[in-house]
Amino acid sequence: MTATDRSLELINAAAQAAADKLAHDVIAYDVSDVLSITDAFLLASAPNDRQVKSIVDEIEERLSKELGAKPVRREGDREARWVLLDYVDIVVHVQHSEERVFYALERLWKDCPELELPADAKKTRGKAEEHTKLRAEEDAAEFGEPR
């Protein structure tokens, strides 16, 4: 079994929405062979809670407007550290960067085929690492520490 056309349509729209809101490390997996509850997972992260919320809101709005899709379940809203949007065909995980590293969902799904995503979404790869490095340099400069 492979992800359906509808799943791919949802994944691509969600990935583009995440990229448009400057998400980090957007990646999608076809999990249809290992899970019966959904076809695909989309993972994205952001360096702060406000951006996590912004990404989630954009994904929800875009999928609703463009594809008439509304999540059947939305979890993790209050803390905005890890928000899960369940569209049945796909499940979207938007995580704070720290949660992304800690839970390492990629490790769980690494044996599943990675789905092709829009170019803007692919460009987000490595952004979390860049952001972390930049923050460390800014902190060092602020506290007068040598680099």
GROMACS .gro file of N, CA, C and O in nm, residues 49-138:
model
  360
   49ASP      N    1   0.755   2.879   2.090
   49ASP     CA    2   0.614   2.839   2.100
   49ASP      C    3   0.523   2.921   2.008
   49ASP      O    4   0.431   2.868   1.947
   50ARG      N    5   0.551   3.050   1.999
   50ARG     CA    6   0.467   3.137   1.915
   50ARG      C    7   0.474   3.095   1.768
   50ARG      O    8   0.375   3.094   1.698
   51GLN      N    9   0.594   3.060   1.724
   51GLN     CA   10   0.610   3.018   1.584
   51GLN      C   11   0.545   2.882   1.561
   51GLN      O   12   0.487   2.857   1.456
   52VAL      N   13   0.553   2.792   1.659
   52VAL     CA   14   0.484   2.663   1.648
   52VAL      C   15   0.335   2.688   1.624
   52VAL      O   16   0.276   2.632   1.531
   53LYS      N   17   0.278   2.775   1.704
   53LYS     CA   18   0.135   2.806   1.691
   53LYS      C   19   0.104   2.869   1.555
   53LYS      O   20   0.004   2.835   1.491
   54SER      N   21   0.189   2.957   1.509
   54SER     CA   22   0.171   3.023   1.380
   54SER      C   23   0.174   2.922   1.266
   54SER      O   24   0.092   2.929   1.172
   55ILE      N   25   0.265   2.828   1.272
   55ILE     CA   26   0.276   2.724   1.169
   55ILE      C   27   0.149   2.637   1.169
   55ILE      O   28   0.091   2.610   1.064
   56VAL      N   29   0.106   2.596   1.287
   56VAL     CA   30  -0.015   2.514   1.301
   56VAL      C   31  -0.136   2.587   1.244
   56VAL      O   32  -0.214   2.530   1.167
   57ASP      N   33  -0.151   2.714   1.280
   57ASP     CA   34  -0.265   2.793   1.232
   57ASP      C   35  -0.264   2.804   1.079
   57ASP      O   36  -0.367   2.793   1.014
   58GLU      N   37  -0.145   2.825   1.023
   58GLU     CA   38  -0.133   2.838   0.877
   58GLU      C   39  -0.168   2.706   0.807
   58GLU      O   40  -0.236   2.705   0.705
   59ILE      N   41  -0.120   2.595   0.861
   59ILE     CA   42  -0.152   2.464   0.803
   59ILE      C   43  -0.302   2.441   0.806
   59ILE      O   44  -0.363   2.404   0.705
   60GLU      N   45  -0.363   2.466   0.922
   60GLU     CA   46  -0.509   2.446   0.934
   60GLU      C   47  -0.586   2.533   0.836
   60GLU      O   48  -0.678   2.487   0.769
   61GLU      N   49  -0.548   2.660   0.829
   61GLU     CA   50  -0.619   2.753   0.741
   61GLU      C   51  -0.603   2.713   0.594
   61GLU      O   52  -0.699   2.710   0.519
   62ARG      N   53  -0.481   2.681   0.555
   62ARG     CA   54  -0.454   2.647   0.415
   62ARG      C   55  -0.527   2.519   0.374
   62ARG      O   56  -0.587   2.513   0.268
   63LEU      N   57  -0.523   2.416   0.458
   63LEU     CA   58  -0.589   2.291   0.423
   63LEU      C   59  -0.741   2.308   0.418
   63LEU      O   60  -0.808   2.247   0.335
   64SER      N   61  -0.792   2.392   0.505
   64SER     CA   62  -0.936   2.418   0.506
   64SER      C   63  -0.979   2.494   0.380
   64SER      O   64  -1.072   2.454   0.310
   65LYS      N   65  -0.909   2.605   0.352
   65LYS     CA   66  -0.943   2.690   0.237
   65LYS      C   67  -0.922   2.620   0.103
   65LYS      O   68  -1.007   2.622   0.016
   66GLU      N   69  -0.802   2.561   0.086
   66GLU     CA   70  -0.766   2.506  -0.045
   66GLU      C   71  -0.823   2.367  -0.070
   66GLU      O   72  -0.852   2.332  -0.184
   67LEU      N   73  -0.835   2.287   0.035
   67LEU     CA   74  -0.871   2.147   0.014
   67LEU      C   75  -0.996   2.103   0.090
   67LEU      O   76  -1.033   1.987   0.087
   68GLY      N   77  -1.058   2.196   0.163
   68GLY     CA   78  -1.179   2.163   0.237
   68GLY      C   79  -1.157   2.061   0.348
   68GLY      O   80  -1.248   1.989   0.387
   69ALA      N   81  -1.034   2.055   0.400
   69ALA     CA   82  -1.000   1.956   0.503
   69ALA      C   83  -0.991   2.022   0.640
   69ALA      O   84  -0.928   2.126   0.656
   70LYS      N   85  -1.055   1.959   0.736
   70LYS     CA   86  -1.047   2.006   0.875
   70LYS      C   87  -0.996   1.890   0.961
   70LYS      O   88  -1.032   1.775   0.937
   71PRO      N   89  -0.911   1.920   1.060
   71PRO     CA   90  -0.861   1.810   1.144
   71PRO      C   91  -0.973   1.750   1.227
   71PRO      O   92  -1.061   1.821   1.275
   72VAL      N   93  -0.970   1.617   1.242
   72VAL     CA   94  -1.068   1.551   1.329
   72VAL      C   95  -1.024   1.562   1.474
   72VAL      O   96  -1.103   1.546   1.565
   73ARG      N   97  -0.894   1.589   1.493
   73ARG     CA   98  -0.838   1.602   1.628
   73ARG      C   99  -0.722   1.700   1.625
   73ARG      O  100  -0.644   1.701   1.531
   74ARG      N  101  -0.713   1.780   1.730
   74ARG     CA  102  -0.602   1.873   1.746
   74ARG      C  103  -0.557   1.863   1.891
   74ARG      O  104  -0.638   1.885   1.981
   75GLU      N  105  -0.431   1.829   1.912
   75GLU     CA  106  -0.381   1.810   2.049
   75GLU      C  107  -0.256   1.893   2.074
   75GLU      O  108  -0.179   1.917   1.981
   76GLY      N  109  -0.235   1.930   2.200
   76GLY     CA  110  -0.112   1.997   2.241
   76GLY      C  111  -0.115   2.147   2.227
   76GLY      O  112  -0.013   2.213   2.234
   77ASP      N  113  -0.233   2.202   2.206
   77ASP     CA  114  -0.250   2.345   2.184
   77ASP      C  115  -0.201   2.435   2.296
   77ASP      O  116  -0.134   2.534   2.270
   78ARG      N  117  -0.236   2.402   2.417
   78ARG     CA  118  -0.212   2.494   2.528
   78ARG      C  119  -0.066   2.532   2.543
   78ARG      O  120  -0.032   2.648   2.555
   79GLU      N  121   0.021   2.433   2.543
   79GLU     CA  122   0.163   2.462   2.563
   79GLU      C  123   0.232   2.504   2.434
   79GLU      O  124   0.335   2.567   2.437
   80ALA      N  125   0.177   2.464   2.320
   80ALA     CA  126   0.237   2.491   2.189
   80ALA      C  127   0.382   2.442   2.182
   80ALA      O  128   0.466   2.506   2.120
   81ARG      N  129   0.409   2.330   2.247
   81ARG     CA  130   0.543   2.269   2.239
   81ARG      C  131   0.541   2.157   2.136
   81ARG      O  132   0.642   2.129   2.073
   82TRP      N  133   0.427   2.092   2.124
   82TRP     CA  134   0.410   1.985   2.026
   82TRP      C  135   0.262   1.981   1.994
   82TRP      O  136   0.180   1.942   2.076
   83VAL      N  137   0.226   2.025   1.874
   83VAL     CA  138   0.086   2.024   1.833
   83VAL      C  139   0.069   1.917   1.726
   83VAL      O  140   0.147   1.908   1.632
   84LEU      N  141  -0.034   1.836   1.746
   84LEU     CA  142  -0.065   1.729   1.653
   84LEU      C  143  -0.198   1.762   1.585
   84LEU      O  144  -0.295   1.793   1.652
   85LEU      N  145  -0.199   1.757   1.453
   85LEU     CA  146  -0.321   1.776   1.375
   85LEU      C  147  -0.350   1.644   1.304
   85LEU      O  148  -0.268   1.598   1.225
   86ASP      N  149  -0.464   1.585   1.333
   86ASP     CA  150  -0.501   1.456   1.274
   86ASP      C  151  -0.608   1.479   1.168
   86ASP      O  152  -0.721   1.518   1.199
   87TYR      N  153  -0.571   1.457   1.043
   87TYR     CA  154  -0.663   1.471   0.929
   87TYR      C  155  -0.708   1.335   0.877
   87TYR      O  156  -0.757   1.325   0.766
   88VAL      N  157  -0.691   1.230   0.954
   88VAL     CA  158  -0.718   1.091   0.921
   88VAL      C  159  -0.621   1.041   0.812
   88VAL      O  160  -0.543   0.951   0.837
   89ASP      N  161  -0.625   1.103   0.692
   89ASP     CA  162  -0.535   1.061   0.584
   89ASP      C  163  -0.389   1.092   0.617
   89ASP      O  164  -0.298   1.020   0.576
   90ILE      N  165  -0.369   1.202   0.687
   90ILE     CA  166  -0.234   1.242   0.730
   90ILE      C  167  -0.239   1.289   0.875
   90ILE      O  168  -0.344   1.329   0.924
   91VAL      N  169  -0.123   1.284   0.940
   91VAL     CA  170  -0.108   1.340   1.074
   91VAL      C  171   0.010   1.437   1.068
   91VAL      O  172   0.117   1.402   1.017
   92VAL      N  173  -0.012   1.558   1.117
   92VAL     CA  174   0.091   1.662   1.116
   92VAL      C  175   0.141   1.683   1.258
   92VAL      O  176   0.060   1.700   1.350
   93HIS      N  177   0.272   1.679   1.274
   93HIS     CA  178   0.336   1.707   1.404
   93HIS      C  179   0.417   1.834   1.387
   93HIS      O  180   0.509   1.838   1.306
   94VAL      N  181   0.383   1.939   1.464
   94VAL     CA  182   0.464   2.060   1.466
   94VAL      C  183   0.518   2.070   1.607
   94VAL      O  184   0.443   2.081   1.704
   95GLN      N  185   0.651   2.064   1.618
   95GLN     CA  186   0.714   2.057   1.749
   95GLN      C  187   0.808   2.175   1.772
   95GLN      O  188   0.869   2.226   1.678
   96HIS      N  189   0.818   2.213   1.899
   96HIS     CA  190   0.924   2.305   1.940
   96HIS      C  191   1.055   2.230   1.912
   96HIS      O  192   1.062   2.108   1.928
   97SER      N  193   1.159   2.302   1.871
   97SER     CA  194   1.286   2.238   1.834
   97SER      C  195   1.340   2.145   1.942
   97SER      O  196   1.393   2.038   1.912
   98GLU      N  197   1.325   2.185   2.070
   98GLU     CA  198   1.375   2.101   2.180
   98GLU      C  199   1.301   1.968   2.186
   98GLU      O  200   1.361   1.863   2.207
   99GLU      N  201   1.169   1.971   2.167
   99GLU     CA  202   1.089   1.847   2.167
   99GLU      C  203   1.127   1.761   2.047
   99GLU      O  204   1.132   1.639   2.056
  100ARG      N  205   1.152   1.825   1.935
  100ARG     CA  206   1.188   1.752   1.813
  100ARG      C  207   1.315   1.670   1.835
  100ARG      O  208   1.321   1.554   1.799
  101VAL      N  209   1.414   1.733   1.897
  101VAL     CA  210   1.539   1.664   1.925
  101VAL      C  211   1.517   1.553   2.028
  101VAL      O  212   1.561   1.439   2.010
  102PHE      N  213   1.444   1.583   2.135
  102PHE     CA  214   1.422   1.487   2.243
  102PHE      C  215   1.346   1.364   2.197
  102PHE      O  216   1.384   1.251   2.224
  103TYR      N  217   1.235   1.385   2.126
  103TYR     CA  218   1.150   1.272   2.085
  103TYR      C  219   1.197   1.204   1.957
  103TYR      O  220   1.163   1.089   1.933
  104ALA      N  221   1.272   1.273   1.875
  104ALA     CA  222   1.333   1.219   1.753
  104ALA      C  223   1.241   1.124   1.675
  104ALA      O  224   1.272   1.008   1.654
  105LEU      N  225   1.126   1.176   1.635
  105LEU     CA  226   1.029   1.093   1.562
  105LEU      C  227   1.087   1.035   1.434
  105LEU      O  228   1.046   0.926   1.391
  106GLU      N  229   1.182   1.105   1.374
  106GLU     CA  230   1.246   1.053   1.252
  106GLU      C  231   1.304   0.914   1.274
  106GLU      O  232   1.302   0.831   1.184
  107ARG      N  233   1.358   0.890   1.394
  107ARG     CA  234   1.414   0.758   1.424
  107ARG      C  235   1.308   0.649   1.415
  107ARG      O  236   1.335   0.538   1.369
  108LEU      N  237   1.187   0.680   1.461
  108LEU     CA  238   1.079   0.582   1.458
  108LEU      C  239   1.036   0.546   1.316
  108LEU      O  240   0.997   0.433   1.289
  109TRP      N  241   1.041   0.643   1.226
  109TRP     CA  242   0.986   0.624   1.092
  109TRP      C  243   1.093   0.616   0.984
  109TRP      O  244   1.063   0.617   0.866
  110LYS      N  245   1.222   0.604   1.024
  110LYS     CA  246   1.331   0.606   0.926
  110LYS      C  247   1.325   0.495   0.822
  110LYS      O  248   1.379   0.509   0.714
  111ASP      N  249   1.256   0.385   0.854
  111ASP     CA  250   1.244   0.275   0.758
  111ASP      C  251   1.129   0.295   0.659
  111ASP      O  252   1.115   0.219   0.564
  112CYS      N  253   1.048   0.398   0.682
  112CYS     CA  254   0.937   0.429   0.592
  112CYS      C  255   0.987   0.520   0.479
  112CYS      O  256   1.077   0.601   0.501
  113PRO      N  257   0.928   0.506   0.362
  113PRO     CA  258   0.971   0.592   0.251
  113PRO      C  259   0.945   0.740   0.281
  113PRO      O  260   0.839   0.775   0.333
  114GLU      N  261   1.044   0.821   0.247
  114GLU     CA  262   1.027   0.966   0.261
  114GLU      C  263   0.948   1.015   0.140
  114GLU      O  264   0.970   0.970   0.028
  115LEU      N  265   0.855   1.106   0.164
  115LEU     CA  266   0.773   1.160   0.055
  115LEU      C  267   0.839   1.284  -0.005
  115LEU      O  268   0.901   1.363   0.065
  116GLU      N  269   0.822   1.298  -0.134
  116GLU     CA  270   0.872   1.417  -0.205
  116GLU      C  271   0.787   1.537  -0.162
  116GLU      O  272   0.665   1.528  -0.155
  117LEU      N  273   0.855   1.647  -0.131
  117LEU     CA  274   0.785   1.768  -0.085
  117LEU      C  275   0.818   1.885  -0.178
  117LEU      O  276   0.915   1.880  -0.252
  118PRO      N  277   0.738   1.992  -0.170
  118PRO     CA  278   0.767   2.111  -0.251
  118PRO      C  279   0.908   2.165  -0.220
  118PRO      O  280   0.959   2.147  -0.109
  119ALA      N  281   0.966   2.234  -0.317
  119ALA     CA  282   1.103   2.286  -0.305
  119ALA      C  283   1.120   2.374  -0.181
  119ALA      O  284   1.221   2.363  -0.111
  120ASP      N  285   1.021   2.459  -0.150
  120ASP     CA  286   1.031   2.547  -0.033
  120ASP      C  287   1.043   2.465   0.096
  120ASP      O  288   1.114   2.504   0.188
  121ALA      N  289   0.971   2.355   0.103
  121ALA     CA  290   0.975   2.270   0.222
  121ALA      C  291   1.111   2.201   0.232
  121ALA      O  292   1.168   2.189   0.341
  122LYS      N  293   1.166   2.158   0.120
  122LYS     CA  294   1.298   2.093   0.120
  122LYS      C  295   1.407   2.188   0.169
  122LYS      O  296   1.501   2.147   0.235
  123LYS      N  297   1.392   2.316   0.136
  123LYS     CA  298   1.491   2.417   0.176
  123LYS      C  299   1.497   2.437   0.327
  123LYS      O  300   1.589   2.499   0.377
  124THR      N  301   1.398   2.387   0.400
  124THR     CA  302   1.394   2.405   0.546
  124THR      C  303   1.488   2.309   0.617
  124THR      O  304   1.512   2.323   0.737
  125ARG      N  305   1.540   2.209   0.545
  125ARG     CA  306   1.628   2.109   0.607
  125ARG      C  307   1.755   2.175   0.660
  125ARG      O  308   1.819   2.254   0.592
  126GLY      N  309   1.789   2.142   0.782
  126GLY     CA  310   1.911   2.196   0.843
  126GLY      C  311   1.891   2.332   0.908
  126GLY      O  312   1.982   2.388   0.967
  127LYS      N  313   1.770   2.388   0.898
  127LYS     CA  314   1.744   2.521   0.955
  127LYS      C  315   1.754   2.521   1.108
  127LYS      O  316   1.800   2.618   1.166
  128ALA      N  317   1.712   2.415   1.172
  128ALA     CA  318   1.720   2.410   1.318
  128ALA      C  319   1.866   2.416   1.363
  128ALA      O  320   1.900   2.487   1.458
  129GLU      N  321   1.950   2.343   1.293
  129GLU     CA  322   2.092   2.342   1.327
  129GLU      C  323   2.154   2.481   1.305
  129GLU      O  324   2.228   2.530   1.389
  130GLU      N  325   2.119   2.545   1.192
  130GLU     CA  326   2.167   2.681   1.164
  130GLU      C  327   2.122   2.777   1.274
  130GLU      O  328   2.199   2.859   1.321
  131HIS      N  329   1.996   2.766   1.312
  131HIS     CA  330   1.938   2.854   1.414
  131HIS      C  331   2.011   2.836   1.548
  131HIS      O  332   2.044   2.934   1.614
  132THR      N  333   2.036   2.713   1.586
  132THR     CA  334   2.105   2.683   1.712
  132THR      C  335   2.245   2.743   1.712
  132THR      O  336   2.288   2.804   1.810
  133LYS      N  337   2.316   2.728   1.601
  133LYS     CA  338   2.451   2.782   1.589
  133LYS      C  339   2.450   2.935   1.599
  133LYS      O  340   2.531   2.994   1.670
  134LEU      N  341   2.357   2.997   1.529
  134LEU     CA  342   2.345   3.142   1.531
  134LEU      C  343   2.314   3.193   1.672
  134LEU      O  344   2.374   3.290   1.718
  135ARG      N  345   2.221   3.125   1.741
  135ARG     CA  346   2.186   3.165   1.879
  135ARG      C  347   2.308   3.154   1.971
  135ARG      O  348   2.330   3.240   2.055
  136ALA      N  349   2.387   3.048   1.955
  136ALA     CA  350   2.506   3.029   2.038
  136ALA      C  351   2.606   3.142   2.013
  136ALA      O  352   2.665   3.196   2.108
  137GLU      N  353   2.622   3.182   1.887
  137GLU     CA  354   2.713   3.292   1.854
  137GLU      C  355   2.662   3.423   1.913
  137GLU      O  356   2.740   3.502   1.967
  138GLU      N  357   2.531   3.446   1.904
  138GLU     CA  358   2.472   3.568   1.960
  138GLU      C  359   2.489   3.571   2.110
  138GLU      O  360   2.523   3.675   2.168
   0.00000   0.00000   0.00000
